[in-house]
Amino acid sequence: MSEVGVIGRVTSVQSTTLRVALDVGAKGFTKVGPDGLHTVGVVNSYITVPAGAHRVVAIVTGVRIGPTTDHGERRTLRSQDDQSGYELEAAVVGRFEGESFKSGLTGYPPLHAPVRSATRSEVKSIFLPKDVPSLRLGSSAIASEQDVFLDANLLLGHHCAVVGSTGSGKSCTVTALIDGLLDHSIPNGHIVIFDVNGEYAQSFAPGTGRGKASRTLVLGPKPGQDDGLFIPHWFMNNEEHLALLRASEGVQAPVLQRSIADARAAEGSTQQDVTRLQIIQSGISIIGQVFGDAKNSEEPTYLQLRSMRELIADQVRQGGLCKVQWQNLQVLLEHAITNSAVRNVKWSLLSAIQKDVLSQAFASMRAEISDAFGVLGMGSAQAAPDFDAPVYYSLQQLCDFFLPNRIQLEQASDNKIAGYVATLQMRLSRLLADGRYDFITRVEKHTDPLGSYLKALMGADPTSGDVGSDWPAAPLYRDQAADQGTGPSVTILDLSLVASDVLENVTALLGRILFDLAVRSDPRAEHPVLLVLEEAHRFIPSRTETSGSGSRSTAVFERIAKEGRKFGLSLLIASQRPSELSETVVAQCGTVVAHRLTHEADQNLLRHATALSSRALLDQLPSLAQQHALVTGVSTGVPVAVRIRDVTDPPKSDDPDFISIWRDAEKLKSLPKHIDRLVADWQGE
């Protein structure tokens, strides 16, 4: 062939797949081009083919060799190489318009079109986004001198997934991506990491490069207010309460919802109103039962009326939200006592007229009591405060007072309510009795709880500079703030010691709070956040049915995956079992960094979630070396095999050196003390 740099001709065009017959001069898999020697026919290398006004770019996915038959030539003695044909198979990934690389196709090359290896300048143009912020992920697995860059805005704006079997380098890749972001000057950057294995704190320690380049706050690992890993239960919305307490939809859910609304609405003085209104209700019911006493009804009625009079008079003197209703009750009761003329006489029966007077008065009093509950926000017919409002209430008081009170109120319409809700009450009591959940159920009331919590997550000072702040983790924040750098905020939530049966509730609540913050932000996306989810399959499991395990947590992150982009909330998920992840979340990830995956189900999920041109590349996944990955998606110009950049101070995810540790006799001597120390902490001693 006379054309410079041509390595072969197109022999087949099918959808996004090209077949190329290499010319005989390329049989050694090298070719001299205008800018030097090129490797030809190597998987993951790139070729270009003219297609109209543009040049199509394709990545080599397969190489084969086979015999050829030349019918028109005289049979001569030839070597095996001379009798063989060389063929490439390549997946089309984009096009060159002039010197600019663009993803996607506008036309296909014709048969017999000349094929060239991509030049170094062309490869550089593919891997280095122009006129956009980019981050360096690593180097090309084929051309080690060529760095691979990702479009930072497309990476963050369309979510990213890092997947691979354990030990393949996922955590280091996540760290490399964060390092690529830290290479930029982004003082208003915000990164929140859900670290379920306790790996990242050491990577962002004050003495490390990352620690100096960021404002890092580590919350945890021990759940509790002192370590900053606490989540006030009153932050939970309606659905999260129901999920935590597993309230059934029939009766338990409505009763629990209204009980929590009662608790949110109630204050210290309000609780006394509620208690005394219940006492008046109880007194009226007792007198109604006495009506049927055939031996002695007047004396107990007299005693009940007099005690009710004293209680109402005392409440009228104290005032309160429903003072008017108490005054009306006082007038009605005085009228009943005067007109009924009930005496303190033992073994005397109430007359029919006395019963009639009292019955009419009690009917009016019940109406006033109902109005009083309405004023307090606890009436059955009145609208309660926002069920989802993150307003403080005591979970202990919910268990001891507001839930039983709501049950009593609802008993008027169905006397079986108490039986239906009994199991819910038991679950609530067990939750309060279990110390593992104290970081949720027993968080002390403090000033501006929601505001201070969001400030901590976003890297701002939760104490607002107040040395007397009552924020529960104020000392922890001050200690860490003294060593913080000046770059973007990195908040690490070390969830490694959180009980597994509540982990989904915790992560769902944290994710929902961040999403609500983003949605309510005006102007939109004023403070974008990158949310990093390590071992994401643990709290974003695939949902085979709506009532399946993890459905609440999965629903939260599916919504973030679908809607978070426009509000400035981006996901970076890492998982060793992508097939166990919600398919919706994986499908919404615009960039996928895939390390070694051996399980067929994991590979199939990625095939369905990635672009057509990338699927052939995924056949390489079982054989990828450590620290190597395939990168596909919107943030990279083409699918590319990458050697991930080296990271200093990597996350604490290295495999243990068994033999070296087993050889250390000194460690054997320290084993008993090690166990004693661990058990003391385990048992809370």
CSV table of N, CA, C and O in Angstrom, one decimal, residues 267-369:
chain,number,residue,atom,x,y,z
A,267,GLU,N,-45.6,20.8,74.4
A,267,GLU,CA,-44.6,21.4,75.2
A,267,GLU,C,-44.7,20.9,76.6
A,267,GLU,O,-45.7,20.2,77.0
A,268,GLY,N,-43.9,21.4,77.5
A,268,GLY,CA,-43.9,21.0,78.9
A,268,GLY,C,-45.3,21.4,79.5
A,268,GLY,O,-45.9,20.5,80.2
A,269,SER,N,-45.8,22.6,79.3
A,269,SER,CA,-47.0,23.0,79.9
A,269,SER,C,-48.2,22.3,79.2
A,269,SER,O,-49.2,22.1,79.8
A,270,THR,N,-48.0,22.0,77.9
A,270,THR,CA,-49.1,21.3,77.2
A,270,THR,C,-49.4,19.9,77.8
A,270,THR,O,-50.5,19.5,77.8
A,271,GLN,N,-48.4,19.2,78.2
A,271,GLN,CA,-48.5,17.9,78.7
A,271,GLN,C,-49.5,17.8,79.9
A,271,GLN,O,-50.3,16.9,80.0
A,272,GLN,N,-49.4,18.9,80.7
A,272,GLN,CA,-50.3,18.9,81.9
A,272,GLN,C,-51.7,19.1,81.5
A,272,GLN,O,-52.6,18.5,82.0
A,273,ASP,N,-51.9,19.9,80.4
A,273,ASP,CA,-53.3,20.1,79.9
A,273,ASP,C,-53.8,18.8,79.4
A,273,ASP,O,-55.0,18.4,79.7
A,274,VAL,N,-53.0,18.1,78.7
A,274,VAL,CA,-53.5,16.8,78.1
A,274,VAL,C,-53.8,15.8,79.2
A,274,VAL,O,-54.8,15.1,79.2
A,275,THR,N,-52.9,15.7,80.2
A,275,THR,CA,-53.1,14.8,81.3
A,275,THR,C,-54.4,15.1,82.1
A,275,THR,O,-55.2,14.2,82.4
A,276,ARG,N,-54.7,16.4,82.4
A,276,ARG,CA,-55.9,16.7,83.1
A,276,ARG,C,-57.1,16.6,82.3
A,276,ARG,O,-58.2,16.3,82.8
A,277,LEU,N,-57.0,16.9,81.0
A,277,LEU,CA,-58.2,16.6,80.1
A,277,LEU,C,-58.6,15.1,80.2
A,277,LEU,O,-59.8,14.8,80.2
A,278,GLN,N,-57.5,14.3,80.2
A,278,GLN,CA,-57.8,12.8,80.2
A,278,GLN,C,-58.5,12.5,81.6
A,278,GLN,O,-59.3,11.6,81.6
A,279,ILE,N,-58.0,13.1,82.7
A,279,ILE,CA,-58.6,12.9,84.0
A,279,ILE,C,-60.1,13.2,84.0
A,279,ILE,O,-60.9,12.5,84.6
A,280,ILE,N,-60.4,14.4,83.4
A,280,ILE,CA,-61.8,14.8,83.3
A,280,ILE,C,-62.6,13.8,82.5
A,280,ILE,O,-63.7,13.4,82.9
A,281,GLN,N,-62.0,13.4,81.4
A,281,GLN,CA,-62.7,12.3,80.6
A,281,GLN,C,-63.0,11.1,81.4
A,281,GLN,O,-64.1,10.5,81.4
A,282,SER,N,-61.9,10.7,82.2
A,282,SER,CA,-62.1,9.5,83.0
A,282,SER,C,-63.1,9.7,84.1
A,282,SER,O,-64.0,8.8,84.3
A,283,GLY,N,-63.2,10.9,84.7
A,283,GLY,CA,-64.2,11.1,85.7
A,283,GLY,C,-65.6,11.0,85.1
A,283,GLY,O,-66.5,10.5,85.8
A,284,ILE,N,-65.8,11.6,83.9
A,284,ILE,CA,-67.1,11.5,83.3
A,284,ILE,C,-67.5,10.1,83.0
A,284,ILE,O,-68.7,9.7,83.2
A,285,SER,N,-66.5,9.3,82.6
A,285,SER,CA,-66.8,7.9,82.3
A,285,SER,C,-67.2,7.1,83.6
A,285,SER,O,-68.1,6.3,83.6
A,286,ILE,N,-66.5,7.4,84.7
A,286,ILE,CA,-66.8,6.7,86.0
A,286,ILE,C,-68.2,7.0,86.4
A,286,ILE,O,-68.9,6.1,86.9
A,287,ILE,N,-68.6,8.3,86.3
A,287,ILE,CA,-69.9,8.7,86.7
A,287,ILE,C,-71.0,8.0,85.8
A,287,ILE,O,-72.0,7.5,86.3
A,288,GLY,N,-70.7,7.9,84.6
A,288,GLY,CA,-71.6,7.2,83.7
A,288,GLY,C,-71.8,5.7,84.1
A,288,GLY,O,-72.9,5.2,84.0
A,289,GLN,N,-70.7,5.1,84.5
A,289,GLN,CA,-70.8,3.7,85.0
A,289,GLN,C,-71.6,3.6,86.3
A,289,GLN,O,-72.3,2.6,86.6
A,290,VAL,N,-71.4,4.6,87.2
A,290,VAL,CA,-72.1,4.6,88.5
A,290,VAL,C,-73.7,4.8,88.3
A,290,VAL,O,-74.4,4.3,89.1
A,291,PHE,N,-74.1,5.4,87.1
A,291,PHE,CA,-75.5,5.5,86.9
A,291,PHE,C,-76.2,4.2,87.0
A,291,PHE,O,-77.4,4.1,87.5
A,292,GLY,N,-75.6,3.1,86.7
A,292,GLY,CA,-76.2,1.8,86.7
A,292,GLY,C,-76.1,1.0,88.0
A,292,GLY,O,-76.5,-0.1,88.2
A,293,ASP,N,-75.5,1.7,89.0
A,293,ASP,CA,-75.3,1.0,90.4
A,293,ASP,C,-76.6,1.0,91.1
A,293,ASP,O,-77.3,2.0,91.3
A,294,ALA,N,-77.1,-0.2,91.4
A,294,ALA,CA,-78.4,-0.3,92.0
A,294,ALA,C,-78.4,-0.1,93.5
A,294,ALA,O,-79.5,-0.2,94.2
A,295,LYS,N,-77.3,0.1,94.1
A,295,LYS,CA,-77.2,0.2,95.6
A,295,LYS,C,-76.7,1.6,96.1
A,295,LYS,O,-77.2,2.2,97.0
A,296,ASN,N,-75.7,2.1,95.4
A,296,ASN,CA,-75.0,3.3,95.9
A,296,ASN,C,-74.5,4.1,94.7
A,296,ASN,O,-73.4,3.8,94.2
A,297,SER,N,-75.2,5.1,94.2
A,297,SER,CA,-74.7,5.9,93.1
A,297,SER,C,-74.5,7.4,93.4
A,297,SER,O,-73.7,8.1,92.8
A,298,GLU,N,-75.2,7.9,94.4
A,298,GLU,CA,-75.2,9.4,94.6
A,298,GLU,C,-73.8,9.8,95.3
A,298,GLU,O,-73.2,10.8,94.9
A,299,GLU,N,-73.4,9.0,96.3
A,299,GLU,CA,-72.1,9.4,97.0
A,299,GLU,C,-70.9,9.4,96.0
A,299,GLU,O,-70.2,10.4,96.0
A,300,PRO,N,-70.6,8.3,95.3
A,300,PRO,CA,-69.5,8.4,94.4
A,300,PRO,C,-69.6,9.5,93.3
A,300,PRO,O,-68.6,10.0,92.9
A,301,THR,N,-70.8,9.7,92.8
A,301,THR,CA,-71.0,10.8,91.9
A,301,THR,C,-70.6,12.2,92.5
A,301,THR,O,-69.9,13.0,91.9
A,302,TYR,N,-71.0,12.4,93.7
A,302,TYR,CA,-70.7,13.6,94.5
A,302,TYR,C,-69.2,13.8,94.6
A,302,TYR,O,-68.7,14.9,94.3
A,303,LEU,N,-68.5,12.7,95.0
A,303,LEU,CA,-67.1,12.8,95.2
A,303,LEU,C,-66.3,13.1,93.8
A,303,LEU,O,-65.4,13.9,93.8
A,304,GLN,N,-66.8,12.4,92.8
A,304,GLN,CA,-66.2,12.7,91.5
A,304,GLN,C,-66.4,14.1,91.0
A,304,GLN,O,-65.5,14.8,90.5
A,305,LEU,N,-67.6,14.7,91.2
A,305,LEU,CA,-67.9,16.0,90.7
A,305,LEU,C,-67.1,17.0,91.5
A,305,LEU,O,-66.6,18.0,90.9
A,306,ARG,N,-66.9,16.8,92.8
A,306,ARG,CA,-66.2,17.8,93.6
A,306,ARG,C,-64.7,17.8,93.3
A,306,ARG,O,-64.0,18.8,93.2
A,307,SER,N,-64.1,16.6,93.0
A,307,SER,CA,-62.7,16.5,92.7
A,307,SER,C,-62.4,17.1,91.3
A,307,SER,O,-61.4,17.8,91.0
A,308,MET,N,-63.4,16.9,90.4
A,308,MET,CA,-63.3,17.5,89.0
A,308,MET,C,-63.3,19.0,89.1
A,308,MET,O,-62.6,19.7,88.4
A,309,ARG,N,-64.2,19.5,90.0
A,309,ARG,CA,-64.3,21.0,90.2
A,309,ARG,C,-63.0,21.6,90.7
A,309,ARG,O,-62.5,22.6,90.1
A,310,GLU,N,-62.3,20.9,91.6
A,310,GLU,CA,-61.0,21.4,92.1
A,310,GLU,C,-59.9,21.4,91.0
A,310,GLU,O,-59.1,22.3,90.9
A,311,LEU,N,-59.9,20.3,90.3
A,311,LEU,CA,-58.9,20.2,89.2
A,311,LEU,C,-59.1,21.3,88.1
A,311,LEU,O,-58.1,21.9,87.7
A,312,ILE,N,-60.3,21.5,87.7
A,312,ILE,CA,-60.6,22.5,86.7
A,312,ILE,C,-60.3,23.9,87.2
A,312,ILE,O,-59.7,24.7,86.4
A,313,ALA,N,-60.7,24.2,88.4
A,313,ALA,CA,-60.4,25.5,89.0
A,313,ALA,C,-58.9,25.8,89.0
A,313,ALA,O,-58.4,26.9,88.7
A,314,ASP,N,-58.1,24.8,89.4
A,314,ASP,CA,-56.6,25.0,89.4
A,314,ASP,C,-56.1,25.2,88.0
A,314,ASP,O,-55.2,26.0,87.8
A,315,GLN,N,-56.6,24.5,87.0
A,315,GLN,CA,-56.1,24.6,85.6
A,315,GLN,C,-56.5,26.0,85.1
A,315,GLN,O,-55.8,26.6,84.3
A,316,VAL,N,-57.7,26.5,85.4
A,316,VAL,CA,-58.1,27.8,85.0
A,316,VAL,C,-57.2,28.9,85.5
A,316,VAL,O,-56.8,29.8,84.8
A,317,ARG,N,-56.8,28.7,86.8
A,317,ARG,CA,-55.8,29.7,87.4
A,317,ARG,C,-54.5,29.7,86.6
A,317,ARG,O,-53.8,30.7,86.5
A,318,GLN,N,-54.0,28.5,86.2
A,318,GLN,CA,-52.7,28.4,85.5
A,318,GLN,C,-52.8,29.0,84.1
A,318,GLN,O,-51.7,29.3,83.5
A,319,GLY,N,-53.9,29.0,83.4
A,319,GLY,CA,-54.0,29.5,82.0
A,319,GLY,C,-53.5,28.4,81.1
A,319,GLY,O,-53.5,27.2,81.3
A,320,GLY,N,-52.9,28.9,79.9
A,320,GLY,CA,-52.4,28.0,78.9
A,320,GLY,C,-53.1,28.2,77.6
A,320,GLY,O,-54.0,29.0,77.4
A,321,LEU,N,-52.7,27.3,76.6
A,321,LEU,CA,-53.3,27.4,75.3
A,321,LEU,C,-54.8,27.3,75.2
A,321,LEU,O,-55.5,27.9,74.4
A,322,CYS,N,-55.3,26.4,76.1
A,322,CYS,CA,-56.8,26.1,76.0
A,322,CYS,C,-57.5,26.7,77.3
A,322,CYS,O,-58.4,26.0,77.8
A,323,LYS,N,-57.1,27.8,77.7
A,323,LYS,CA,-57.7,28.4,78.9
A,323,LYS,C,-59.2,28.6,78.7
A,323,LYS,O,-60.0,28.4,79.6
A,324,VAL,N,-59.6,29.1,77.5
A,324,VAL,CA,-61.0,29.3,77.3
A,324,VAL,C,-61.8,28.0,77.4
A,324,VAL,O,-62.9,28.0,78.0
A,325,GLN,N,-61.3,26.9,77.0
A,325,GLN,CA,-62.0,25.6,77.1
A,325,GLN,C,-62.1,25.2,78.6
A,325,GLN,O,-63.2,24.7,79.0
A,326,TRP,N,-61.1,25.5,79.3
A,326,TRP,CA,-61.1,25.1,80.8
A,326,TRP,C,-62.2,26.0,81.5
A,326,TRP,O,-62.9,25.5,82.3
A,327,GLN,N,-62.3,27.3,81.1
A,327,GLN,CA,-63.3,28.2,81.7
A,327,GLN,C,-64.7,27.7,81.3
A,327,GLN,O,-65.6,27.7,82.2
A,328,ASN,N,-64.9,27.2,80.1
A,328,ASN,CA,-66.2,26.7,79.7
A,328,ASN,C,-66.5,25.5,80.5
A,328,ASN,O,-67.7,25.2,80.9
A,329,LEU,N,-65.5,24.6,80.7
A,329,LEU,CA,-65.7,23.4,81.4
A,329,LEU,C,-66.1,23.7,82.9
A,329,LEU,O,-67.0,23.1,83.5
A,330,GLN,N,-65.5,24.7,83.4
A,330,GLN,CA,-65.8,25.2,84.8
A,330,GLN,C,-67.3,25.6,84.9
A,330,GLN,O,-68.0,25.2,85.9
A,331,VAL,N,-67.7,26.4,83.9
A,331,VAL,CA,-69.1,26.9,83.9
A,331,VAL,C,-70.1,25.7,83.8
A,331,VAL,O,-71.1,25.6,84.5
A,332,LEU,N,-69.8,24.8,82.9
A,332,LEU,CA,-70.7,23.7,82.7
A,332,LEU,C,-70.8,22.8,83.9
A,332,LEU,O,-71.8,22.3,84.3
A,333,LEU,N,-69.6,22.5,84.6
A,333,LEU,CA,-69.6,21.7,85.7
A,333,LEU,C,-70.4,22.3,86.9
A,333,LEU,O,-71.1,21.6,87.6
A,334,GLU,N,-70.1,23.6,87.1
A,334,GLU,CA,-70.9,24.3,88.2
A,334,GLU,C,-72.4,24.2,88.0
A,334,GLU,O,-73.2,24.0,88.9
A,335,HIS,N,-72.8,24.4,86.7
A,335,HIS,CA,-74.2,24.3,86.4
A,335,HIS,C,-74.7,22.9,86.7
A,335,HIS,O,-75.8,22.7,87.2
A,336,ALA,N,-73.9,21.9,86.4
A,336,ALA,CA,-74.4,20.5,86.6
A,336,ALA,C,-74.5,20.2,88.1
A,336,ALA,O,-75.4,19.6,88.5
A,337,ILE,N,-73.5,20.7,88.9
A,337,ILE,CA,-73.5,20.4,90.3
A,337,ILE,C,-74.7,21.1,91.0
A,337,ILE,O,-75.4,20.6,91.8
A,338,THR,N,-75.0,22.4,90.5
A,338,THR,CA,-76.1,23.2,91.1
A,338,THR,C,-77.4,22.6,90.8
A,338,THR,O,-78.3,22.4,91.6
A,339,ASN,N,-77.6,22.3,89.5
A,339,ASN,CA,-79.0,21.8,89.0
A,339,ASN,C,-79.3,20.4,89.4
A,339,ASN,O,-80.4,20.0,89.5
A,340,SER,N,-78.2,19.6,89.5
A,340,SER,CA,-78.5,18.2,89.9
A,340,SER,C,-78.6,18.0,91.4
A,340,SER,O,-79.3,17.0,91.8
A,341,ALA,N,-78.1,18.9,92.2
A,341,ALA,CA,-78.2,18.9,93.6
A,341,ALA,C,-77.8,17.5,94.2
A,341,ALA,O,-78.4,16.9,95.1
A,342,VAL,N,-76.7,17.0,93.7
A,342,VAL,CA,-76.2,15.7,94.1
A,342,VAL,C,-75.6,15.8,95.5
A,342,VAL,O,-74.9,16.8,95.8
A,343,ARG,N,-76.0,14.9,96.4
A,343,ARG,CA,-75.6,15.0,97.9
A,343,ARG,C,-74.5,13.9,98.2
A,343,ARG,O,-74.4,12.9,97.5
A,344,ASN,N,-73.8,14.1,99.3
A,344,ASN,CA,-72.8,13.2,99.8
A,344,ASN,C,-73.5,12.2,100.7
A,344,ASN,O,-73.3,12.2,101.9
A,345,VAL,N,-74.4,11.4,100.2
A,345,VAL,CA,-75.2,10.5,101.0
A,345,VAL,C,-74.9,9.1,100.5
A,345,VAL,O,-75.1,8.7,99.4
A,346,LYS,N,-74.5,8.2,101.5
A,346,LYS,CA,-74.2,6.9,101.2
A,346,LYS,C,-75.5,6.0,101.0
A,346,LYS,O,-76.5,6.3,101.7
A,347,TRP,N,-75.4,5.0,100.2
A,347,TRP,CA,-76.5,4.1,99.9
A,347,TRP,C,-77.8,4.8,99.4
A,347,TRP,O,-78.9,4.5,99.7
A,348,SER,N,-77.5,5.9,98.6
A,348,SER,CA,-78.6,6.6,97.9
A,348,SER,C,-78.4,6.6,96.4
A,348,SER,O,-77.3,6.6,95.9
A,349,LEU,N,-79.5,6.4,95.7
A,349,LEU,CA,-79.5,6.3,94.3
A,349,LEU,C,-79.8,7.7,93.6
A,349,LEU,O,-80.5,8.5,94.1
A,350,LEU,N,-79.2,7.9,92.4
A,350,LEU,CA,-79.5,9.1,91.6
A,350,LEU,C,-80.8,8.9,91.0
A,350,LEU,O,-81.3,7.9,90.6
A,351,SER,N,-81.5,10.1,91.0
A,351,SER,CA,-82.9,10.1,90.4
A,351,SER,C,-82.7,10.2,88.9
A,351,SER,O,-81.7,10.6,88.3
A,352,ALA,N,-83.8,10.0,88.2
A,352,ALA,CA,-83.8,10.1,86.7
A,352,ALA,C,-83.5,11.6,86.3
A,352,ALA,O,-82.8,11.8,85.3
A,353,ILE,N,-84.1,12.6,87.0
A,353,ILE,CA,-83.8,14.0,86.7
A,353,ILE,C,-82.3,14.3,86.9
A,353,ILE,O,-81.7,15.0,86.1
A,354,GLN,N,-81.7,13.8,88.0
A,354,GLN,CA,-80.3,14.1,88.2
A,354,GLN,C,-79.5,13.5,87.1
A,354,GLN,O,-78.5,14.1,86.6
A,355,LYS,N,-79.8,12.2,86.7
A,355,LYS,CA,-79.1,11.6,85.6
A,355,LYS,C,-79.2,12.4,84.3
A,355,LYS,O,-78.2,12.6,83.5
A,356,ASP,N,-80.4,12.9,84.1
A,356,ASP,CA,-80.7,13.7,82.8
A,356,ASP,C,-79.8,15.0,82.8
A,356,ASP,O,-79.2,15.3,81.8
A,357,VAL,N,-79.8,15.7,84.0
A,357,VAL,CA,-79.1,17.0,84.1
A,357,VAL,C,-77.6,16.7,83.8
A,357,VAL,O,-76.9,17.4,83.1
A,358,LEU,N,-77.1,15.6,84.5
A,358,LEU,CA,-75.6,15.3,84.4
A,358,LEU,C,-75.3,14.9,83.0
A,358,LEU,O,-74.2,15.3,82.4
A,359,SER,N,-76.2,14.1,82.4
A,359,SER,CA,-75.9,13.6,81.0
A,359,SER,C,-75.7,14.7,80.0
A,359,SER,O,-74.9,14.8,79.1
A,360,GLN,N,-76.7,15.7,80.1
A,360,GLN,CA,-76.6,16.9,79.2
A,360,GLN,C,-75.4,17.7,79.4
A,360,GLN,O,-74.7,18.1,78.5
A,361,ALA,N,-75.0,17.9,80.7
A,361,ALA,CA,-73.8,18.6,81.0
A,361,ALA,C,-72.5,17.9,80.5
A,361,ALA,O,-71.6,18.5,79.9
A,362,PHE,N,-72.5,16.6,80.7
A,362,PHE,CA,-71.4,15.8,80.2
A,362,PHE,C,-71.2,15.8,78.7
A,362,PHE,O,-70.1,15.9,78.2
A,363,ALA,N,-72.3,15.8,78.0
A,363,ALA,CA,-72.2,15.9,76.5
A,363,ALA,C,-71.6,17.2,76.1
A,363,ALA,O,-70.7,17.2,75.2
A,364,SER,N,-72.0,18.3,76.7
A,364,SER,CA,-71.3,19.6,76.4
A,364,SER,C,-69.9,19.6,76.9
A,364,SER,O,-69.0,20.2,76.2
A,365,MET,N,-69.6,19.0,78.0
A,365,MET,CA,-68.2,19.0,78.5
A,365,MET,C,-67.3,18.2,77.5
A,365,MET,O,-66.1,18.5,77.3
A,366,ARG,N,-67.8,17.1,77.0
A,366,ARG,CA,-67.0,16.3,76.0
A,366,ARG,C,-66.7,17.1,74.8
A,366,ARG,O,-65.6,17.0,74.2
A,367,ALA,N,-67.6,17.9,74.4
A,367,ALA,CA,-67.4,18.8,73.2
A,367,ALA,C,-66.3,19.8,73.5
A,367,ALA,O,-65.4,20.0,72.7
A,368,GLU,N,-66.3,20.3,74.7
A,368,GLU,CA,-65.2,21.3,75.1
A,368,GLU,C,-63.9,20.6,75.2
A,368,GLU,O,-62.8,21.1,74.8
A,369,ILE,N,-63.9,19.4,75.7
A,369,ILE,CA,-62.6,18.6,75.8
A,369,ILE,C,-62.1,18.3,74.4
A,369,ILE,O,-60.9,18.5,74.1
